[in-house]
Amino acid sequence: MLRDILLADSPALSRRDMLFGAAGLGASMLLPRSIRAGDSAPPALREPVDFSSPETNLLAYVRLIGDVSGKPSYGWGHGRVFGTQENELAKLLFDYQSCRLVEFRKLDDGSWAQGYRGLILFTDPESGRVIDGFRNPFTGEDNEVVHFRTSFGASIFSVDGPRSLAEFERESPTEEGPFVMPWTVIGDDVWATYDERIAYRRPDGEWRVDNAVYRYHGFRSELTDPENSAPYHDMMWSTELNWFTYMRMGDIPGHILWAGMGRKYDRLDALPAEFLAEAERRYPGFLTTPIRWEEFDL
């Protein structure tokens, strides 16, 4: 994230911090002023559903990820983080739990603004407790662990795809429209793959690469139900990215392999109580403070 809207524990920004933060600041400056919550009758897909249509993909994505009525939704995830080198078995570093508070607002031009706040806490694989350091299996050194938290981010989704207004050098083959995701449909089950590969240059000049792929599962009957503003989804995701800076890997070859799973909830208290307690202890009010759209010049 850009430094003025990122609450980060590390001076080295992650790719997702950079991308979402820059998009958040830029999007907040340029969104139409008549931003609003979803329509009184929540929009839904209509049968027969054409999953090759950008309009269908846009609405399906918003419904899967969030709530078209404008209410917040909470994406919870957990998984494992490995370090890997060519022709070697990956080494487990630690586990994680995460929460991403998401809200959508429909814009006058038919696109959707997504606002969010996110938190990732790294945990011990055996005890499940949140950690502040770990023994680096590649160097034998004890490294500090930097948890991720994003105070506010925003992006715009349209039939032309996601729009990032990031103010740094970057490359991504997945941001060129139209917005059509790969779908698998079997009866009432639907799966969508959201591709988020990106390379970018950090302010310190370092070139970073993150190959992230999200796989969402939901139900066709819920996506087409106008009475359901926030259809269920569960998800899996994986990413390959450069070593975390705090690992102090220097010129040691290899990269991070990060994989997890999770689902969407419509209530924060549905998340694991231990995670919520630790999040509140470390970052009071971070997950309970509403996204304040009015703070930005919309």
PDB file of C-alpha atoms in Angstrom:
ATOM      1  CA  MET A   1       0.000   0.000   0.000  1.00  0.00           C
ATOM      2  CA  LEU A   2       1.034   3.594  -0.409  1.00  0.00           C
ATOM      3  CA  ARG A   3       2.589   4.754   2.825  1.00  0.00           C
ATOM      4  CA  ASP A   4      -0.072   7.326   3.620  1.00  0.00           C
ATOM      5  CA  ILE A   5      -2.855   4.741   3.806  1.00  0.00           C
ATOM      6  CA  LEU A   6      -0.935   1.617   4.804  1.00  0.00           C
ATOM      7  CA  LEU A   7      -0.486   0.525   8.394  1.00  0.00           C
ATOM      8  CA  ALA A   8       2.439  -1.807   7.903  1.00  0.00           C
ATOM      9  CA  ASP A   9       4.834  -3.399  10.359  1.00  0.00           C
ATOM     10  CA  SER A  10       7.595  -3.526   7.769  1.00  0.00           C
ATOM     11  CA  PRO A  11       9.324  -0.815   5.742  1.00  0.00           C
ATOM     12  CA  ALA A  12       9.364  -3.238   2.831  1.00  0.00           C
ATOM     13  CA  LEU A  13       5.954  -3.262   1.178  1.00  0.00           C
ATOM     14  CA  SER A  14       4.492  -6.470  -0.179  1.00  0.00           C
ATOM     15  CA  ARG A  15       3.177  -6.683  -3.733  1.00  0.00           C
ATOM     16  CA  ARG A  16      -0.398  -6.796  -2.493  1.00  0.00           C
ATOM     17  CA  ASP A  17       0.205  -3.817  -0.207  1.00  0.00           C
ATOM     18  CA  MET A  18       1.581  -1.850  -3.161  1.00  0.00           C
ATOM     19  CA  LEU A  19      -1.107  -2.826  -5.645  1.00  0.00           C
ATOM     20  CA  PHE A  20      -4.137  -2.415  -3.412  1.00  0.00           C
ATOM     21  CA  GLY A  21      -2.844   0.653  -1.647  1.00  0.00           C
ATOM     22  CA  ALA A  22      -2.066   2.585  -4.784  1.00  0.00           C
ATOM     23  CA  ALA A  23      -5.347   1.521  -6.287  1.00  0.00           C
ATOM     24  CA  GLY A  24      -7.102   2.608  -3.111  1.00  0.00           C
ATOM     25  CA  LEU A  25      -5.709   6.124  -3.144  1.00  0.00           C
ATOM     26  CA  GLY A  26      -6.098   6.632  -6.873  1.00  0.00           C
ATOM     27  CA  ALA A  27      -9.565   5.137  -7.066  1.00  0.00           C
ATOM     28  CA  SER A  28     -10.758   7.190  -4.133  1.00  0.00           C
ATOM     29  CA  MET A  29      -9.711  10.353  -5.934  1.00  0.00           C
ATOM     30  CA  LEU A  30     -11.461   9.493  -9.176  1.00  0.00           C
ATOM     31  CA  LEU A  31     -14.681   7.649  -8.325  1.00  0.00           C
ATOM     32  CA  PRO A  32     -17.926   9.346  -9.408  1.00  0.00           C
ATOM     33  CA  ARG A  33     -19.381  11.440  -6.581  1.00  0.00           C
ATOM     34  CA  SER A  34     -22.719   9.629  -6.699  1.00  0.00           C
ATOM     35  CA  ILE A  35     -21.351   6.466  -5.136  1.00  0.00           C
ATOM     36  CA  ARG A  36     -24.005   4.426  -3.385  1.00  0.00           C
ATOM     37  CA  ALA A  37     -24.800   1.079  -1.877  1.00  0.00           C
ATOM     38  CA  GLY A  38     -26.420  -1.591  -4.007  1.00  0.00           C
ATOM     39  CA  ASP A  39     -29.876  -1.047  -5.440  1.00  0.00           C
ATOM     40  CA  SER A  40     -32.911  -1.680  -3.216  1.00  0.00           C
ATOM     41  CA  ALA A  41     -33.557  -4.854  -5.204  1.00  0.00           C
ATOM     42  CA  PRO A  42     -30.166  -6.616  -5.213  1.00  0.00           C
ATOM     43  CA  PRO A  43     -29.088  -7.386  -8.784  1.00  0.00           C
ATOM     44  CA  ALA A  44     -28.769 -11.066  -9.628  1.00  0.00           C
ATOM     45  CA  LEU A  45     -27.773 -13.133 -12.637  1.00  0.00           C
ATOM     46  CA  ARG A  46     -30.585 -14.219 -14.917  1.00  0.00           C
ATOM     47  CA  GLU A  47     -31.138 -17.587 -16.510  1.00  0.00           C
ATOM     48  CA  PRO A  48     -29.939 -18.723 -18.931  1.00  0.00           C
ATOM     49  CA  VAL A  49     -26.604 -17.556 -17.517  1.00  0.00           C
ATOM     50  CA  ASP A  50     -23.993 -16.679 -20.133  1.00  0.00           C
ATOM     51  CA  PHE A  51     -20.670 -17.162 -18.339  1.00  0.00           C
ATOM     52  CA  SER A  52     -18.800 -15.836 -21.388  1.00  0.00           C
ATOM     53  CA  SER A  53     -20.362 -12.388 -20.986  1.00  0.00           C
ATOM     54  CA  PRO A  54     -18.306  -9.607 -19.318  1.00  0.00           C
ATOM     55  CA  GLU A  55     -21.525  -8.267 -17.758  1.00  0.00           C
ATOM     56  CA  THR A  56     -22.216 -11.679 -16.211  1.00  0.00           C
ATOM     57  CA  ASN A  57     -18.650 -11.994 -14.949  1.00  0.00           C
ATOM     58  CA  LEU A  58     -18.703  -8.554 -13.357  1.00  0.00           C
ATOM     59  CA  LEU A  59     -21.909  -9.152 -11.429  1.00  0.00           C
ATOM     60  CA  ALA A  60     -20.982 -12.741 -10.562  1.00  0.00           C
ATOM     61  CA  TYR A  61     -17.627 -11.618  -9.165  1.00  0.00           C
ATOM     62  CA  VAL A  62     -19.167  -8.886  -7.014  1.00  0.00           C
ATOM     63  CA  ARG A  63     -21.836 -11.251  -5.704  1.00  0.00           C
ATOM     64  CA  LEU A  64     -19.334 -14.024  -4.978  1.00  0.00           C
ATOM     65  CA  ILE A  65     -16.825 -11.786  -3.212  1.00  0.00           C
ATOM     66  CA  GLY A  66     -19.109  -9.414  -1.329  1.00  0.00           C
ATOM     67  CA  ASP A  67     -22.656  -8.183  -0.779  1.00  0.00           C
ATOM     68  CA  VAL A  68     -24.415  -6.165  -3.496  1.00  0.00           C
ATOM     69  CA  SER A  69     -26.647  -4.518  -0.875  1.00  0.00           C
ATOM     70  CA  GLY A  70     -23.627  -2.569   0.383  1.00  0.00           C
ATOM     71  CA  LYS A  71     -23.253  -4.469   3.649  1.00  0.00           C
ATOM     72  CA  PRO A  72     -19.798  -5.676   4.690  1.00  0.00           C
ATOM     73  CA  SER A  73     -18.727  -9.259   4.200  1.00  0.00           C
ATOM     74  CA  TYR A  74     -15.772 -11.051   5.729  1.00  0.00           C
ATOM     75  CA  GLY A  75     -13.455 -13.333   3.824  1.00  0.00           C
ATOM     76  CA  TRP A  76     -11.659 -15.665   6.226  1.00  0.00           C
ATOM     77  CA  GLY A  77      -8.692 -17.756   5.162  1.00  0.00           C
ATOM     78  CA  HIS A  78      -6.036 -20.056   6.544  1.00  0.00           C
ATOM     79  CA  GLY A  79      -3.166 -22.010   5.072  1.00  0.00           C
ATOM     80  CA  ARG A  80       0.562 -22.641   4.924  1.00  0.00           C
ATOM     81  CA  VAL A  81       3.634 -20.718   3.795  1.00  0.00           C
ATOM     82  CA  PHE A  82       6.630 -22.576   2.374  1.00  0.00           C
ATOM     83  CA  GLY A  83      10.049 -21.693   1.059  1.00  0.00           C
ATOM     84  CA  THR A  84      11.089 -23.556  -2.057  1.00  0.00           C
ATOM     85  CA  GLN A  85      14.163 -23.992  -4.229  1.00  0.00           C
ATOM     86  CA  GLU A  86      14.610 -25.677  -7.594  1.00  0.00           C
ATOM     87  CA  ASN A  87      14.662 -29.488  -7.448  1.00  0.00           C
ATOM     88  CA  GLU A  88      14.269 -29.450  -3.660  1.00  0.00           C
ATOM     89  CA  LEU A  89      11.350 -30.304  -1.400  1.00  0.00           C
ATOM     90  CA  ALA A  90       9.664 -27.170  -0.065  1.00  0.00           C
ATOM     91  CA  LYS A  91      10.373 -26.240   3.564  1.00  0.00           C
ATOM     92  CA  LEU A  92       7.494 -25.206   5.836  1.00  0.00           C
ATOM     93  CA  LEU A  93       7.948 -21.724   7.304  1.00  0.00           C
ATOM     94  CA  PHE A  94       4.689 -21.093   9.171  1.00  0.00           C
ATOM     95  CA  ASP A  95       0.902 -21.095   8.869  1.00  0.00           C
ATOM     96  CA  TYR A  96      -1.450 -18.133   8.693  1.00  0.00           C
ATOM     97  CA  GLN A  97      -5.005 -16.970   9.351  1.00  0.00           C
ATOM     98  CA  SER A  98      -6.530 -13.949   7.670  1.00  0.00           C
ATOM     99  CA  CYS A  99      -9.609 -11.769   7.416  1.00  0.00           C
ATOM    100  CA  ARG A 100     -10.561  -9.378   4.652  1.00  0.00           C
ATOM    101  CA  LEU A 101     -13.454  -6.992   5.288  1.00  0.00           C
ATOM    102  CA  VAL A 102     -15.034  -6.108   1.921  1.00  0.00           C
ATOM    103  CA  GLU A 103     -17.718  -3.649   0.852  1.00  0.00           C
ATOM    104  CA  PHE A 104     -18.991  -2.894  -2.650  1.00  0.00           C
ATOM    105  CA  ARG A 105     -20.620   0.265  -3.958  1.00  0.00           C
ATOM    106  CA  LYS A 106     -22.267   0.480  -7.361  1.00  0.00           C
ATOM    107  CA  LEU A 107     -21.267   3.479  -9.471  1.00  0.00           C
ATOM    108  CA  ASP A 108     -23.391   5.451 -11.912  1.00  0.00           C
ATOM    109  CA  ASP A 109     -21.496   4.069 -14.913  1.00  0.00           C
ATOM    110  CA  GLY A 110     -22.389   0.480 -13.955  1.00  0.00           C
ATOM    111  CA  SER A 111     -19.004  -0.398 -12.496  1.00  0.00           C
ATOM    112  CA  TRP A 112     -18.429  -1.359  -8.867  1.00  0.00           C
ATOM    113  CA  ALA A 113     -16.066   0.141  -6.306  1.00  0.00           C
ATOM    114  CA  GLN A 114     -14.578  -2.344  -3.868  1.00  0.00           C
ATOM    115  CA  GLY A 115     -13.343  -1.107  -0.502  1.00  0.00           C
ATOM    116  CA  TYR A 116     -11.585  -3.379   1.939  1.00  0.00           C
ATOM    117  CA  ARG A 117      -9.400  -3.748   4.991  1.00  0.00           C
ATOM    118  CA  GLY A 118      -7.222  -6.800   5.477  1.00  0.00           C
ATOM    119  CA  LEU A 119      -5.249  -8.593   8.172  1.00  0.00           C
ATOM    120  CA  ILE A 120      -2.953 -11.633   8.005  1.00  0.00           C
ATOM    121  CA  LEU A 121      -1.527 -13.173  11.174  1.00  0.00           C
ATOM    122  CA  PHE A 122       1.193 -15.800  10.903  1.00  0.00           C
ATOM    123  CA  THR A 123       0.964 -18.776  13.236  1.00  0.00           C
ATOM    124  CA  ASP A 124       2.942 -21.735  14.512  1.00  0.00           C
ATOM    125  CA  PRO A 125       2.056 -24.885  12.509  1.00  0.00           C
ATOM    126  CA  GLU A 126       1.911 -27.080  15.622  1.00  0.00           C
ATOM    127  CA  SER A 127       0.281 -24.930  18.293  1.00  0.00           C
ATOM    128  CA  GLY A 128      -1.699 -22.578  16.054  1.00  0.00           C
ATOM    129  CA  ARG A 129      -0.535 -19.610  18.135  1.00  0.00           C
ATOM    130  CA  VAL A 130       0.368 -16.314  16.507  1.00  0.00           C
ATOM    131  CA  ILE A 131       4.145 -15.941  16.267  1.00  0.00           C
ATOM    132  CA  ASP A 132       6.506 -12.969  16.296  1.00  0.00           C
ATOM    133  CA  GLY A 133       9.537 -14.837  14.974  1.00  0.00           C
ATOM    134  CA  PHE A 134      10.674 -18.159  13.511  1.00  0.00           C
ATOM    135  CA  ARG A 135      13.814 -20.152  12.764  1.00  0.00           C
ATOM    136  CA  ASN A 136      14.636 -19.742   9.072  1.00  0.00           C
ATOM    137  CA  PRO A 137      15.290 -23.279   7.760  1.00  0.00           C
ATOM    138  CA  PHE A 138      17.391 -21.947   4.876  1.00  0.00           C
ATOM    139  CA  THR A 139      19.819 -19.824   6.917  1.00  0.00           C
ATOM    140  CA  GLY A 140      19.481 -21.225  10.420  1.00  0.00           C
ATOM    141  CA  GLU A 141      18.887 -17.689  11.694  1.00  0.00           C
ATOM    142  CA  ASP A 142      16.033 -16.436  13.854  1.00  0.00           C
ATOM    143  CA  ASN A 143      13.916 -13.992  11.839  1.00  0.00           C
ATOM    144  CA  GLU A 144      11.239 -11.566  12.918  1.00  0.00           C
ATOM    145  CA  VAL A 145       7.810 -12.213  11.422  1.00  0.00           C
ATOM    146  CA  VAL A 146       5.963  -9.233   9.982  1.00  0.00           C
ATOM    147  CA  HIS A 147       2.173  -9.560  10.010  1.00  0.00           C
ATOM    148  CA  PHE A 148       0.236  -7.869   7.196  1.00  0.00           C
ATOM    149  CA  ARG A 149      -2.464  -5.271   7.744  1.00  0.00           C
ATOM    150  CA  THR A 150      -4.032  -2.897   5.246  1.00  0.00           C
ATOM    151  CA  SER A 151      -5.931   0.087   6.644  1.00  0.00           C
ATOM    152  CA  PHE A 152      -7.985   0.837   3.530  1.00  0.00           C
ATOM    153  CA  GLY A 153      -7.799  -0.257  -0.071  1.00  0.00           C
ATOM    154  CA  ALA A 154     -10.052   0.251  -3.046  1.00  0.00           C
ATOM    155  CA  SER A 155     -10.311  -0.799  -6.659  1.00  0.00           C
ATOM    156  CA  ILE A 156     -12.828  -0.487  -9.456  1.00  0.00           C
ATOM    157  CA  PHE A 157     -14.298  -3.445 -11.334  1.00  0.00           C
ATOM    158  CA  SER A 158     -16.034  -3.007 -14.682  1.00  0.00           C
ATOM    159  CA  VAL A 159     -16.773  -5.061 -17.797  1.00  0.00           C
ATOM    160  CA  ASP A 160     -13.267  -4.065 -18.900  1.00  0.00           C
ATOM    161  CA  GLY A 161     -11.749  -5.730 -15.849  1.00  0.00           C
ATOM    162  CA  PRO A 162     -10.222  -4.494 -12.588  1.00  0.00           C
ATOM    163  CA  ARG A 163      -8.732  -1.026 -12.739  1.00  0.00           C
ATOM    164  CA  SER A 164      -5.675  -0.229 -10.690  1.00  0.00           C
ATOM    165  CA  LEU A 165      -4.411   3.331 -10.547  1.00  0.00           C
ATOM    166  CA  ALA A 166      -1.123   2.303  -9.003  1.00  0.00           C
ATOM    167  CA  GLU A 167       1.577   4.928  -9.346  1.00  0.00           C
ATOM    168  CA  PHE A 168       4.578   2.663  -9.822  1.00  0.00           C
ATOM    169  CA  GLU A 169       6.181   0.642 -12.593  1.00  0.00           C
ATOM    170  CA  ARG A 170       4.287  -2.584 -13.009  1.00  0.00           C
ATOM    171  CA  GLU A 171       3.329  -5.298 -15.483  1.00  0.00           C
ATOM    172  CA  SER A 172       0.296  -7.575 -15.437  1.00  0.00           C
ATOM    173  CA  PRO A 173      -1.213  -9.669 -18.244  1.00  0.00           C
ATOM    174  CA  THR A 174      -4.478 -10.047 -16.315  1.00  0.00           C
ATOM    175  CA  GLU A 175      -5.675  -6.440 -16.234  1.00  0.00           C
ATOM    176  CA  GLU A 176      -6.501  -6.191 -19.927  1.00  0.00           C
ATOM    177  CA  GLY A 177     -10.226  -6.475 -20.619  1.00  0.00           C
ATOM    178  CA  PRO A 178     -12.782  -7.686 -21.227  1.00  0.00           C
ATOM    179  CA  PHE A 179     -13.502  -9.075 -17.751  1.00  0.00           C
ATOM    180  CA  VAL A 180     -14.140 -12.786 -18.380  1.00  0.00           C
ATOM    181  CA  MET A 181     -12.965 -15.422 -15.909  1.00  0.00           C
ATOM    182  CA  PRO A 182     -12.601 -19.161 -16.601  1.00  0.00           C
ATOM    183  CA  TRP A 183     -15.696 -20.952 -15.275  1.00  0.00           C
ATOM    184  CA  THR A 184     -16.502 -24.578 -14.538  1.00  0.00           C
ATOM    185  CA  VAL A 185     -20.197 -25.402 -14.168  1.00  0.00           C
ATOM    186  CA  ILE A 186     -21.503 -28.787 -12.982  1.00  0.00           C
ATOM    187  CA  GLY A 187     -25.173 -28.710 -12.123  1.00  0.00           C
ATOM    188  CA  ASP A 188     -25.648 -26.125  -9.385  1.00  0.00           C
ATOM    189  CA  ASP A 189     -21.927 -25.931  -8.589  1.00  0.00           C
ATOM    190  CA  VAL A 190     -19.883 -23.161 -10.196  1.00  0.00           C
ATOM    191  CA  TRP A 191     -16.167 -22.441  -9.952  1.00  0.00           C
ATOM    192  CA  ALA A 192     -14.476 -19.241 -11.108  1.00  0.00           C
ATOM    193  CA  THR A 193     -10.729 -18.637 -11.392  1.00  0.00           C
ATOM    194  CA  TYR A 194      -9.469 -15.121 -10.718  1.00  0.00           C
ATOM    195  CA  ASP A 195      -5.946 -14.600 -12.048  1.00  0.00           C
ATOM    196  CA  GLU A 196      -3.829 -11.933 -10.362  1.00  0.00           C
ATOM    197  CA  ARG A 197      -0.280 -12.224 -11.691  1.00  0.00           C
ATOM    198  CA  ILE A 198       1.773  -9.058 -11.402  1.00  0.00           C
ATOM    199  CA  ALA A 199       5.342  -7.800 -11.455  1.00  0.00           C
ATOM    200  CA  TYR A 200       6.190  -4.422  -9.957  1.00  0.00           C
ATOM    201  CA  ARG A 201       9.067  -2.234  -8.874  1.00  0.00           C
ATOM    202  CA  ARG A 202       9.195  -1.183  -5.225  1.00  0.00           C
ATOM    203  CA  PRO A 203      10.166   2.353  -4.201  1.00  0.00           C
ATOM    204  CA  ASP A 204      13.643   1.065  -3.303  1.00  0.00           C
ATOM    205  CA  GLY A 205      14.074  -0.108  -6.910  1.00  0.00           C
ATOM    206  CA  GLU A 206      13.729  -3.842  -6.300  1.00  0.00           C
ATOM    207  CA  TRP A 207      11.722  -5.747  -8.920  1.00  0.00           C
ATOM    208  CA  ARG A 208       9.165  -8.135  -7.391  1.00  0.00           C
ATOM    209  CA  VAL A 209       6.944 -10.833  -8.906  1.00  0.00           C
ATOM    210  CA  ASP A 210       3.750 -12.354  -7.475  1.00  0.00           C
ATOM    211  CA  ASN A 211       1.861 -15.086  -9.319  1.00  0.00           C
ATOM    212  CA  ALA A 212      -1.447 -15.397  -7.475  1.00  0.00           C
ATOM    213  CA  VAL A 213      -4.472 -17.441  -8.541  1.00  0.00           C
ATOM    214  CA  TYR A 214      -7.808 -17.511  -6.662  1.00  0.00           C
ATOM    215  CA  ARG A 215     -10.402 -20.237  -7.185  1.00  0.00           C
ATOM    216  CA  TYR A 216     -13.916 -19.476  -5.958  1.00  0.00           C
ATOM    217  CA  HIS A 217     -16.711 -22.022  -5.573  1.00  0.00           C
ATOM    218  CA  GLY A 218     -20.360 -21.079  -5.222  1.00  0.00           C
ATOM    219  CA  PHE A 219     -23.844 -22.085  -6.305  1.00  0.00           C
ATOM    220  CA  ARG A 220     -25.627 -21.064  -9.473  1.00  0.00           C
ATOM    221  CA  SER A 221     -28.982 -21.012  -7.686  1.00  0.00           C
ATOM    222  CA  GLU A 222     -27.652 -18.419  -5.232  1.00  0.00           C
ATOM    223  CA  LEU A 223     -26.059 -16.261  -7.918  1.00  0.00           C
ATOM    224  CA  THR A 224     -29.425 -16.066  -9.685  1.00  0.00           C
ATOM    225  CA  ASP A 225     -31.500 -15.488  -6.532  1.00  0.00           C
ATOM    226  CA  PRO A 226     -32.518 -11.788  -6.264  1.00  0.00           C
ATOM    227  CA  GLU A 227     -33.422 -12.322  -2.598  1.00  0.00           C
ATOM    228  CA  ASN A 228     -29.834 -13.290  -1.786  1.00  0.00           C
ATOM    229  CA  SER A 229     -27.534 -10.267  -1.900  1.00  0.00           C
ATOM    230  CA  ALA A 230     -24.430 -12.149  -0.708  1.00  0.00           C
ATOM    231  CA  PRO A 231     -24.190 -15.670  -2.165  1.00  0.00           C
ATOM    232  CA  TYR A 232     -21.946 -18.162  -0.423  1.00  0.00           C
ATOM    233  CA  HIS A 233     -18.439 -18.879  -1.609  1.00  0.00           C
ATOM    234  CA  ASP A 234     -15.561 -20.992  -0.465  1.00  0.00           C
ATOM    235  CA  MET A 235     -12.179 -20.570  -2.043  1.00  0.00           C
ATOM    236  CA  MET A 236      -8.651 -21.811  -2.507  1.00  0.00           C
ATOM    237  CA  TRP A 237      -5.704 -19.723  -3.542  1.00  0.00           C
ATOM    238  CA  SER A 238      -1.998 -20.030  -4.164  1.00  0.00           C
ATOM    239  CA  THR A 239       0.811 -17.660  -4.974  1.00  0.00           C
ATOM    240  CA  GLU A 240       4.506 -17.719  -5.725  1.00  0.00           C
ATOM    241  CA  LEU A 241       6.478 -14.613  -4.798  1.00  0.00           C
ATOM    242  CA  ASN A 242       9.955 -13.403  -3.881  1.00  0.00           C
ATOM    243  CA  TRP A 243      11.421 -14.142  -0.469  1.00  0.00           C
ATOM    244  CA  PHE A 244       9.993 -12.010   2.322  1.00  0.00           C
ATOM    245  CA  THR A 245      12.467  -9.190   2.940  1.00  0.00           C
ATOM    246  CA  TYR A 246      12.578  -9.900   6.672  1.00  0.00           C
ATOM    247  CA  MET A 247      13.963 -13.381   5.951  1.00  0.00           C
ATOM    248  CA  ARG A 248      17.283 -11.733   4.961  1.00  0.00           C
ATOM    249  CA  MET A 249      17.914 -14.260   2.205  1.00  0.00           C
ATOM    250  CA  GLY A 250      20.360 -12.130   0.215  1.00  0.00           C
ATOM    251  CA  ASP A 251      21.354 -13.926  -2.999  1.00  0.00           C
ATOM    252  CA  ILE A 252      20.065 -17.336  -1.892  1.00  0.00           C
ATOM    253  CA  PRO A 253      17.921 -18.645  -4.791  1.00  0.00           C
ATOM    254  CA  GLY A 254      14.310 -19.636  -4.295  1.00  0.00           C
ATOM    255  CA  HIS A 255      10.935 -18.132  -3.511  1.00  0.00           C
ATOM    256  CA  ILE A 256       7.846 -18.266  -1.310  1.00  0.00           C
ATOM    257  CA  LEU A 257       5.035 -20.734  -2.037  1.00  0.00           C
ATOM    258  CA  TRP A 258       1.848 -19.655  -0.277  1.00  0.00           C
ATOM    259  CA  ALA A 259      -1.355 -21.699  -0.344  1.00  0.00           C
ATOM    260  CA  GLY A 260      -4.623 -21.450   1.545  1.00  0.00           C
ATOM    261  CA  MET A 261      -8.368 -21.845   1.629  1.00  0.00           C
ATOM    262  CA  GLY A 262     -11.325 -20.098   3.196  1.00  0.00           C
ATOM    263  CA  ARG A 263     -14.857 -18.830   2.763  1.00  0.00           C
ATOM    264  CA  LYS A 264     -17.067 -15.758   3.008  1.00  0.00           C
ATOM    265  CA  TYR A 265     -19.081 -14.887   6.119  1.00  0.00           C
ATOM    266  CA  ASP A 266     -21.699 -12.183   6.607  1.00  0.00           C
ATOM    267  CA  ARG A 267     -20.788 -11.676  10.287  1.00  0.00           C
ATOM    268  CA  LEU A 268     -17.427 -10.992  11.838  1.00  0.00           C
ATOM    269  CA  ASP A 269     -18.274 -13.062  14.918  1.00  0.00           C
ATOM    270  CA  ALA A 270     -18.556 -16.144  12.704  1.00  0.00           C
ATOM    271  CA  LEU A 271     -14.761 -16.203  12.446  1.00  0.00           C
ATOM    272  CA  PRO A 272     -12.676 -18.236  14.931  1.00  0.00           C
ATOM    273  CA  ALA A 273     -12.804 -16.614  18.369  1.00  0.00           C
ATOM    274  CA  GLU A 274      -9.063 -17.094  18.974  1.00  0.00           C
ATOM    275  CA  PHE A 275      -8.192 -15.258  15.762  1.00  0.00           C
ATOM    276  CA  LEU A 276     -10.525 -12.365  16.555  1.00  0.00           C
ATOM    277  CA  ALA A 277      -9.155 -12.054  20.080  1.00  0.00           C
ATOM    278  CA  GLU A 278      -5.558 -11.971  18.875  1.00  0.00           C
ATOM    279  CA  ALA A 279      -6.408  -9.462  16.142  1.00  0.00           C
ATOM    280  CA  GLU A 280      -8.101  -7.189  18.674  1.00  0.00           C
ATOM    281  CA  ARG A 281      -5.227  -7.512  21.142  1.00  0.00           C
ATOM    282  CA  ARG A 282      -2.612  -6.580  18.560  1.00  0.00           C
ATOM    283  CA  TYR A 283      -4.612  -4.096  16.488  1.00  0.00           C
ATOM    284  CA  PRO A 284      -7.583  -2.788  18.531  1.00  0.00           C
ATOM    285  CA  GLY A 285     -10.635  -1.955  16.431  1.00  0.00           C
ATOM    286  CA  PHE A 286      -8.941  -2.862  13.167  1.00  0.00           C
ATOM    287  CA  LEU A 287     -11.562  -5.388  12.049  1.00  0.00           C
ATOM    288  CA  THR A 288     -14.553  -3.717  13.703  1.00  0.00           C
ATOM    289  CA  THR A 289     -14.147  -0.150  12.436  1.00  0.00           C
ATOM    290  CA  PRO A 290     -16.419   0.381   9.393  1.00  0.00           C
ATOM    291  CA  ILE A 291     -14.946   1.384   6.063  1.00  0.00           C
ATOM    292  CA  ARG A 292     -15.425   5.151   5.957  1.00  0.00           C
ATOM    293  CA  TRP A 293     -16.099   5.961   2.319  1.00  0.00           C
ATOM    294  CA  GLU A 294     -16.888   9.554   3.288  1.00  0.00           C
ATOM    295  CA  GLU A 295     -13.262  10.151   4.198  1.00  0.00           C
ATOM    296  CA  PHE A 296     -12.378  10.084   0.526  1.00  0.00           C
ATOM    297  CA  ASP A 297     -13.285  12.611  -2.151  1.00  0.00           C
ATOM    298  CA  LEU A 298     -15.821  10.454  -3.947  1.00  0.00           C
TER     299      LEU A 298
END
